[in-house]
Amino acid sequence: MTPLFTIAEIRAIEHAAAQRLPAGALMQRAGQAGANEALDLLPFTISRARVLVLAGPGNNGGDALETAAHLGHAGAQVTILHLAPNGAAAPERVAALQRARSSPARFADIASAADGAALASGTDWTLVVDGLFGIGLARPISGDVATLVEAVNALRCPIVALDVPSGLDADTGAIVGGAGGVALRATHTITFIADKPGLHTAEGRDHAGIVIVSNLDIERELFPPARARLNDVALFGHCARRRRHSSHKGSHGSVAVIGGAPGMAGAPILAARTALASGAGRVYACFIGEAPAFDAAQPELMCRSAQGYDFSSAVLVIGPGMGSAAASAALLGSALGSESPAVLDADALNLLAAGAALRAQLAQRGAPCILTPHPLEAARLLGISAAQVQADRPAAARALAQQLAATVILKGSGTLIAARDGAIVVNTTGNPALATAGTGDVLSGLCGSLLAQGWPEWEAALAGVWLHGMAADVLVTEGAGPIGIGASELIPAIRTAINRLAAHHGS
Ligand SMILES: NC(=O)C1=CN([C@@H]2O[C@H](COP(=O)(O)OP(=O)(O)OC[C@H]3O[C@@H](n4cnc5c(N)ncnc54)[C@H](OP(=O)(O)O)[C@@H]3O)[C@@H](O)[C@H]2O)[C@H](O)CC1
Ligand SMILES: [K+]
């Protein structure tokens, strides 16, 4: 259950550790860790390896200089692209520069980062080490340095980022400077002291690659309690239940999916089929528009009109294809008036964003409630833009969970699950196959099904997101995607994943 720490928390840990260590010890340990990771990726005949080490003007650059010295002594052909500090450098960086100069590594004779870009493009490198910027990047990478980053991004060799891929915000996973900035795309990131949320959400997964954590042998007591962590079966697996012989359909709860305005009947069907396949005992698909007599592909579903449905009789999944007409808002109000556990998705969230009275009703409920917004739905609920949500996903998810007194699943690359108390979990499963129509309906049906089977709200959200992503990962592993996977294909894969979860981790 990997803890995640913010830049501020990392700085505090670093400061506390440095008080107990000789000057520069942490940077030397970081350099050793960087070199070990690079050596794992180099060919056995290391003398043939051509390694380009990018050393930036700050202490991330100091880590890179230490790394370069180790790789040079190990026999690799190391070329250092050194961007000298603008002013006085930290003493540990000065010492690192000394060690690099007295190692077999050679310094490229460049007048500017633009020359460095040409050097990066002009050689068949075995591996690149990115020590341009780490957690100290304070402004967008621009000019010649941006040209260098783009040249490195065009390379096809492994790229090991030290601490953070240069240009990526370690707290949010956004690119520093947004569209005005650039970030290096690493194949591997060795991050120091502790893992960071920005490596796993927003642009993080596309830029950090495989993340390895090196705690630099800092004592555990110097780490504060983590407010964020990576999702993990250990956080929810204990809630999975193996089926007893002496059970019946009433033993596994009921789910009612409320939605399906005219022309949008597919959404509640997807959610309802998922609820059934993930273990709910009875599933109703309640349509705002005309209800089909039955679902030919899944006749087990019970199709009903949403008007007149008794909302107190099942766990509610409200929103798939609901539309935003007045009748839908009235139905949402009735549903929120019940004390049934509820999952709110899609148009239910848009109606909530537009209706203060509905938000007040939600805040008064005592029953478990999970919201599943994508960034635009989150933006509407927060009254900001989707770009602002994506610029700081952890903050947006926390704000929604606290304002609406619910567990919030903020979907996207590195989906975030936020609790009312501010705790954040970053999901680790899933892939671009999920970026297609209907996958949100599938997720909401899955979360509703777990609530109906007695899962606590928090664990239902964690497991729902994890299983949803795992199903997509399994389909891609089997060669079926990610291009072209349809939401309904996730459903049998979710059923397989939840049975494996119950078999291996359940009770
Ligand atoms: N201190 C330690 O014991 C350890 C540090 N670790 C490593 O240190 C970095 C953080 O180092 P820091 O010096 O705080 O910051 P960075 O190296 O990430 O970069 C900041 C320097 O870069 C300059 N800068 C900032 N933005 C730009 C830009 N857009 N273009 C050019 N230059 C930029 C900045 O100069 P300013 O003018 O902004 O002051 C700094 O010179 C951390 O990530 C670790 O890698 C070890 O991990 C642990 C020990
Ligand atoms: K870096």
Coordinates of C-alpha atoms in Angstrom, one line a residue, residues 172-175 177-179 202-203 374-380 382-393 396 410:
T172 CA -0.6 17.0 -9.5
G173 CA 0.7 15.1 -12.5
A174 CA 0.1 18.2 -14.6
I175 CA 2.8 19.5 -16.9
G177 CA 3.0 25.5 -17.3
G178 CA 0.2 23.5 -18.8
A179 CA 0.0 23.7 -22.5
A202 CA -3.1 13.1 -15.0
E203 CA 0.0 13.2 -17.3
H374 CA -15.2 12.7 -15.1
P375 CA -13.2 15.9 -15.1
L376 CA -15.9 18.0 -16.9
E377 CA -18.7 16.8 -14.5
A378 CA -16.4 17.6 -11.6
A379 CA -15.7 21.0 -13.1
R380 CA -19.5 21.8 -13.3
L382 CA -17.0 22.9 -8.5
G383 CA -17.9 25.8 -10.7
I384 CA -14.5 25.8 -12.4
S385 CA -13.2 24.6 -15.8
A386 CA -12.2 21.1 -16.7
A387 CA -8.6 22.4 -17.3
Q388 CA -8.5 23.7 -13.8
V389 CA -9.7 20.3 -12.5
Q390 CA -7.0 18.6 -14.5
A391 CA -4.4 21.1 -13.3
D392 CA -4.8 19.8 -9.8
R393 CA -6.8 16.6 -9.7
A396 CA -10.5 18.9 -7.0
L410 CA -12.6 11.4 -10.2

